[in-house]
C-alpha cells in the first residue's frame, strides 16, 4: 500500500479527471472512487418491491414476478463481468425484458433523484464507517505507544522553538484526543446521514401511498429525511459537506503531525525518527541520507485530501437547489481518506524515540527555566514577574557563557538574583538543582491534563475506555446494516420464489 501511494499516483488518479462524467445522466450512473453504488441500487430496488408488495400497491403475484426479475437481472449482469450501471433508465429495459411491461411498476412513486440521493447516503455511511474504523485503529496505536513512554522526557515547542519539557506520552495523547474529536464528528454526522430520502420522488412525493418508513427500515436507515424537498435538494448537499468537513479537519491534523516529526530530521541526531526500511528512502547520490519518505507522503496526501474535501464545498457553493453539480453517487471521495489513515498507522508503527537523546535535547536548552519562576513563587512567595525576569536574565547569562542551564554554577545563579532583586537567593543549591531539572518540572505539574505521571495514566485509562465504547458503537452500526441487507435479501428471495408458472411464462 505504501509503495502504491509513494510511486503510483498519476494526475488522473489525483484529480479524478479520467472518470469525470460528462452529463447529469452519467453523473448518476457513475461512482467516483470505485464505490458500491450498484450494490446500493440493487438494495433499493429490492426494498421497493418488498414495500410495494406489503402495501398492496402491486398485486402479490405480480410483485413476485418483479422480484424474480430483479434477481435474474442482477445474476445475469454479475455473471457477465461487465461494468454495471446504477441508472434506473439503464436497468428498467432489462427488467421489462425479463418480466414484461408490468416491471415498470417497480418505479411507482420514485424518481431517479431520490434513488440517487439514497445511493449517495448509503455511500456516505459506508465510507464513514470505514474511515471511523481506521481512526479508531490509529487511536489504539497512539495509546499503546503512549503507555510505553509515560515518563519519556521530550522537548515541546512553541513558535518552532523549544519551550518546555513534557513527556512523549503527553504529546501523543494530545493527538489521540484530536482523533477522538474526529471520531465524535463522524459519529454525529452518521446520525444525520443515516436517514432515508427514498420515496420523496423528485421533490413532492407522489399520488401513491409509498411507505417511506418501511423503505428506510429495509435499507438499514434509522429514520427519514422527512421533508421531501429537503430530502433531495437541501440535505443532499449539507450531509456531504458535514462528512467532508470532518475529514478535512482530520487531514489538516495529520499534516501537522507529519510536520512535527519531519522537523526533527533537520538535527544531526534526531531524538524522534522513523525506523529504516519501507518508510524511509536512501538518496541516489548521498549514501548517508535516510529520507523520511513516509512523512513526506503523509503530509502530501493529507494536503491533497484537504483539497478534495474542499472540492465538495466548491461543488455546492453558489448552486441552486435541484442542480447536479454536487450530486454524484459517491459525493465525498472515500478512497484517499482510507489510504491516508492507513499510512498514518504505518508511520505510528515505525516511530522510534531515543529517550536519552530526547532528554539531552531538553538539557541542551533552557526550557526548564520557566520552573524557576514557579518555584520562587511557590516556596518563597516571590512575585511571579520578578521570578520570571530573573529566569530570563539567568538564561541570557548562561547562553552568553556557552553554558547549559544545569552547568551554571550555583554561586553565579545566587549572585545574579542578588543583583536583580537586592535580596538573597531564597533557594539553596539542592533546591536550585532540583528546580532546573526537566524531570522535576514535569513531575510537579498539578493541572488536569498535564504531563505528570498520574494525569497521563488517568488519560490513558480514559482513552482505552472511550475506545472500547466507540468500537461497540461501530460494531452495532455495522451489524445493523449487515442484518438489514441479509433480511432484505431473504425477503426478496422468498417473494421471488412465489412467482407463478404463468408469470414465469410471461418472461
GROMACS .gro file of N, CA and C in nm, residues 127-198:
model
  216
  127UNK      N    1  -1.859   0.472   0.355
  127UNK     CA    2  -1.726   0.530   0.367
  127UNK      C    3  -1.697   0.580   0.506
  128UNK      N    4  -1.797   0.642   0.568
  128UNK     CA    5  -1.778   0.697   0.703
  128UNK      C    6  -1.741   0.587   0.802
  129UNK      N    7  -1.808   0.473   0.794
  129UNK     CA    8  -1.779   0.365   0.890
  129UNK      C    9  -1.639   0.308   0.867
  130UNK      N   10  -1.595   0.301   0.742
  130UNK     CA   11  -1.459   0.254   0.715
  130UNK      C   12  -1.356   0.354   0.768
  131UNK      N   13  -1.383   0.481   0.747
  131UNK     CA   14  -1.290   0.585   0.794
  131UNK      C   15  -1.288   0.590   0.947
  132UNK      N   16  -1.405   0.573   1.006
  132UNK     CA   17  -1.415   0.572   1.151
  132UNK      C   18  -1.333   0.456   1.208
  133UNK      N   19  -1.345   0.340   1.147
  133UNK     CA   20  -1.271   0.223   1.192
  133UNK      C   21  -1.120   0.248   1.185
  134UNK      N   22  -1.075   0.311   1.076
  134UNK     CA   23  -0.933   0.340   1.061
  134UNK      C   24  -0.885   0.440   1.166
  135UNK      N   25  -0.969   0.537   1.199
  135UNK     CA   26  -0.931   0.635   1.301
  135UNK      C   27  -0.923   0.571   1.439
  136UNK      N   28  -1.016   0.482   1.470
  136UNK     CA   29  -1.010   0.414   1.600
  136UNK      C   30  -0.886   0.326   1.608
  137UNK      N   31  -0.849   0.262   1.497
  137UNK     CA   32  -0.727   0.182   1.495
  137UNK      C   33  -0.604   0.270   1.521
  138UNK      N   34  -0.606   0.392   1.468
  138UNK     CA   35  -0.497   0.486   1.493
  138UNK      C   36  -0.490   0.523   1.640
  139UNK      N   37  -0.606   0.543   1.699
  139UNK     CA   38  -0.609   0.575   1.842
  139UNK      C   39  -0.548   0.463   1.925
  140UNK      N   40  -0.577   0.341   1.889
  140UNK     CA   41  -0.523   0.227   1.963
  140UNK      C   42  -0.371   0.228   1.958
  141UNK      N   43  -0.316   0.259   1.842
  141UNK     CA   44  -0.169   0.264   1.828
  141UNK      C   45  -0.112   0.379   1.910
  142UNK      N   46  -0.176   0.495   1.906
  142UNK     CA   47  -0.130   0.609   1.984
  142UNK      C   48  -0.129   0.577   2.133
  143UNK      N   49  -0.236   0.512   2.181
  143UNK     CA   50  -0.244   0.477   2.322
  143UNK      C   51  -0.135   0.375   2.361
  144UNK      N   52  -0.110   0.281   2.272
  144UNK     CA   53  -0.009   0.179   2.301
  144UNK      C   54   0.130   0.243   2.314
  145UNK      N   55   0.164   0.330   2.220
  145UNK     CA   56   0.296   0.395   2.225
  145UNK      C   57   0.305   0.487   2.345
  146UNK      N   58   0.197   0.560   2.374
  146UNK     CA   59   0.197   0.649   2.490
  146UNK      C   60   0.218   0.571   2.619
  147UNK      N   61   0.154   0.456   2.630
  147UNK     CA   62   0.167   0.374   2.751
  147UNK      C   63   0.312   0.330   2.773
  148UNK      N   64   0.388   0.318   2.665
  148UNK     CA   65   0.528   0.277   2.674
  148UNK      C   66   0.621   0.394   2.705
  149UNK      N   67   0.567   0.516   2.702
  149UNK     CA   68   0.652   0.635   2.715
  149UNK      C   69   0.595   0.736   2.814
  150UNK      N   70   0.536   0.685   2.923
  150UNK     CA   71   0.473   0.774   3.020
  150UNK      C   72   0.573   0.867   3.087
  151UNK      N   73   0.698   0.825   3.098
  151UNK     CA   74   0.799   0.907   3.166
  151UNK      C   75   0.917   0.940   3.074
  152UNK      N   76   0.893   0.932   2.944
  152UNK     CA   77   0.997   0.969   2.848
  152UNK      C   78   0.995   1.121   2.830
  153UNK      N   79   1.095   1.189   2.882
  153UNK     CA   80   1.102   1.335   2.874
  153UNK      C   81   1.142   1.376   2.732
  154UNK      N   82   1.067   1.469   2.675
  154UNK     CA   83   1.098   1.521   2.542
  154UNK      C   84   1.083   1.673   2.542
  155UNK      N   85   1.144   1.741   2.446
  155UNK     CA   86   1.121   1.885   2.433
  155UNK      C   87   0.988   1.912   2.364
  156UNK      N   88   0.918   2.014   2.410
  156UNK     CA   89   0.798   2.061   2.342
  156UNK      C   90   0.827   2.200   2.286
  157UNK      N   91   0.758   2.235   2.178
  157UNK     CA   92   0.793   2.356   2.104
  157UNK      C   93   0.672   2.449   2.090
  158UNK      N   94   0.699   2.578   2.097
  158UNK     CA   95   0.602   2.679   2.054
  158UNK      C   96   0.677   2.779   1.966
  159UNK      N   97   0.609   2.831   1.865
  159UNK     CA   98   0.673   2.919   1.767
  159UNK      C   99   0.792   2.851   1.699
  160UNK      N  100   0.793   2.717   1.698
  160UNK     CA  101   0.903   2.644   1.640
  160UNK      C  102   1.028   2.643   1.725
  161UNK      N  103   1.017   2.688   1.851
  161UNK     CA  104   1.131   2.699   1.942
  161UNK      C  105   1.104   2.612   2.064
  162UNK      N  106   1.208   2.546   2.116
  162UNK     CA  107   1.190   2.465   2.236
  162UNK      C  108   1.133   2.552   2.348
  163UNK      N  109   1.027   2.503   2.411
  163UNK     CA  110   0.953   2.584   2.507
  163UNK      C  111   0.958   2.527   2.648
  164UNK      N  112   0.911   2.404   2.665
  164UNK     CA  113   0.908   2.340   2.797
  164UNK      C  114   0.929   2.191   2.778
  165UNK      N  115   0.975   2.123   2.880
  165UNK     CA  116   0.980   1.977   2.872
  165UNK      C  117   0.842   1.918   2.896
  166UNK      N  118   0.816   1.808   2.831
  166UNK     CA  119   0.694   1.732   2.858
  166UNK      C  120   0.731   1.585   2.842
  167UNK      N  121   0.633   1.499   2.832
  167UNK     CA  122   0.663   1.358   2.806
  167UNK      C  123   0.608   1.319   2.670
  168UNK      N  124   0.668   1.214   2.613
  168UNK     CA  125   0.623   1.166   2.482
  168UNK      C  126   0.479   1.117   2.492
  169UNK      N  127   0.444   1.056   2.604
  169UNK     CA  128   0.305   1.011   2.624
  169UNK      C  129   0.209   1.130   2.622
  170UNK      N  130   0.247   1.237   2.691
  170UNK     CA  131   0.163   1.357   2.696
  170UNK      C  132   0.141   1.411   2.555
  171UNK      N  133   0.248   1.415   2.477
  171UNK     CA  134   0.240   1.463   2.338
  171UNK      C  135   0.148   1.373   2.255
  172UNK      N  136   0.168   1.243   2.263
  172UNK     CA  137   0.087   1.151   2.182
  172UNK      C  138  -0.059   1.153   2.224
  173UNK      N  139  -0.084   1.171   2.354
  173UNK     CA  140  -0.223   1.177   2.399
  173UNK      C  141  -0.295   1.302   2.346
  174UNK      N  142  -0.219   1.407   2.317
  174UNK     CA  143  -0.280   1.525   2.254
  174UNK      C  144  -0.333   1.488   2.116
  175UNK      N  145  -0.256   1.410   2.040
  175UNK     CA  146  -0.303   1.367   1.908
  175UNK      C  147  -0.415   1.265   1.919
  176UNK      N  148  -0.408   1.181   2.020
  176UNK     CA  149  -0.518   1.085   2.041
  176UNK      C  150  -0.647   1.160   2.070
  177UNK      N  151  -0.638   1.268   2.148
  177UNK     CA  152  -0.757   1.349   2.177
  177UNK      C  153  -0.811   1.412   2.049
  178UNK      N  154  -0.722   1.454   1.960
  178UNK     CA  155  -0.765   1.512   1.833
  178UNK      C  156  -0.838   1.409   1.748
  179UNK      N  157  -0.786   1.287   1.745
  179UNK     CA  158  -0.851   1.182   1.667
  179UNK      C  159  -0.986   1.145   1.730
  180UNK      N  160  -0.993   1.147   1.862
  180UNK     CA  161  -1.122   1.123   1.930
  180UNK      C  162  -1.226   1.225   1.884
  181UNK      N  163  -1.186   1.352   1.875
  181UNK     CA  164  -1.281   1.454   1.831
  181UNK      C  165  -1.328   1.428   1.688
  182UNK      N  166  -1.237   1.380   1.605
  182UNK     CA  167  -1.280   1.349   1.468
  182UNK      C  168  -1.374   1.230   1.466
  183UNK      N  169  -1.350   1.133   1.552
  183UNK     CA  170  -1.445   1.022   1.563
  183UNK      C  171  -1.582   1.071   1.610
  184UNK      N  172  -1.581   1.164   1.704
  184UNK     CA  173  -1.708   1.220   1.752
  184UNK      C  174  -1.780   1.294   1.639
  185UNK      N  175  -1.704   1.368   1.558
  185UNK     CA  176  -1.766   1.438   1.445
  185UNK      C  177  -1.831   1.340   1.348
  186UNK      N  178  -1.762   1.230   1.322
  186UNK     CA  179  -1.817   1.132   1.230
  186UNK      C  180  -1.937   1.060   1.290
  187UNK      N  181  -1.932   1.032   1.421
  187UNK     CA  182  -2.049   0.973   1.486
  187UNK      C  183  -2.171   1.065   1.473
  188UNK      N  184  -2.149   1.192   1.502
  188UNK     CA  185  -2.259   1.288   1.494
  188UNK      C  186  -2.310   1.302   1.352
  189UNK      N  187  -2.218   1.301   1.255
  189UNK     CA  188  -2.259   1.308   1.116
  189UNK      C  189  -2.340   1.185   1.077
  190UNK      N  190  -2.300   1.069   1.127
  190UNK     CA  191  -2.370   0.944   1.093
  190UNK      C  192  -2.517   0.951   1.134
  191UNK      N  193  -2.544   1.011   1.249
  191UNK     CA  194  -2.683   1.020   1.296
  191UNK      C  195  -2.770   1.094   1.195
  192UNK      N  196  -2.714   1.195   1.130
  192UNK     CA  197  -2.792   1.272   1.033
  192UNK      C  198  -2.788   1.210   0.893
  193UNK      N  199  -2.676   1.143   0.862
  193UNK     CA  200  -2.664   1.082   0.729
  193UNK      C  201  -2.750   0.958   0.717
  194UNK      N  202  -2.761   0.883   0.825
  194UNK     CA  203  -2.832   0.756   0.816
  194UNK      C  204  -2.984   0.776   0.827
  195UNK      N  205  -3.032   0.866   0.747
  195UNK     CA  206  -3.176   0.891   0.732
  195UNK      C  207  -3.209   0.884   0.583
  196UNK      N  208  -3.324   0.833   0.552
  196UNK     CA  209  -3.356   0.796   0.414
  196UNK      C  210  -3.436   0.903   0.339
  197UNK      N  211  -3.392   0.936   0.215
  197UNK     CA  212  -3.471   1.023   0.130
  197UNK      C  213  -3.564   0.945   0.036
  198UNK      N  214  -3.554   0.813   0.036
  198UNK     CA  215  -3.628   0.733  -0.062
  198UNK      C  216  -3.779   0.748  -0.043
   0.00000   0.00000   0.00000
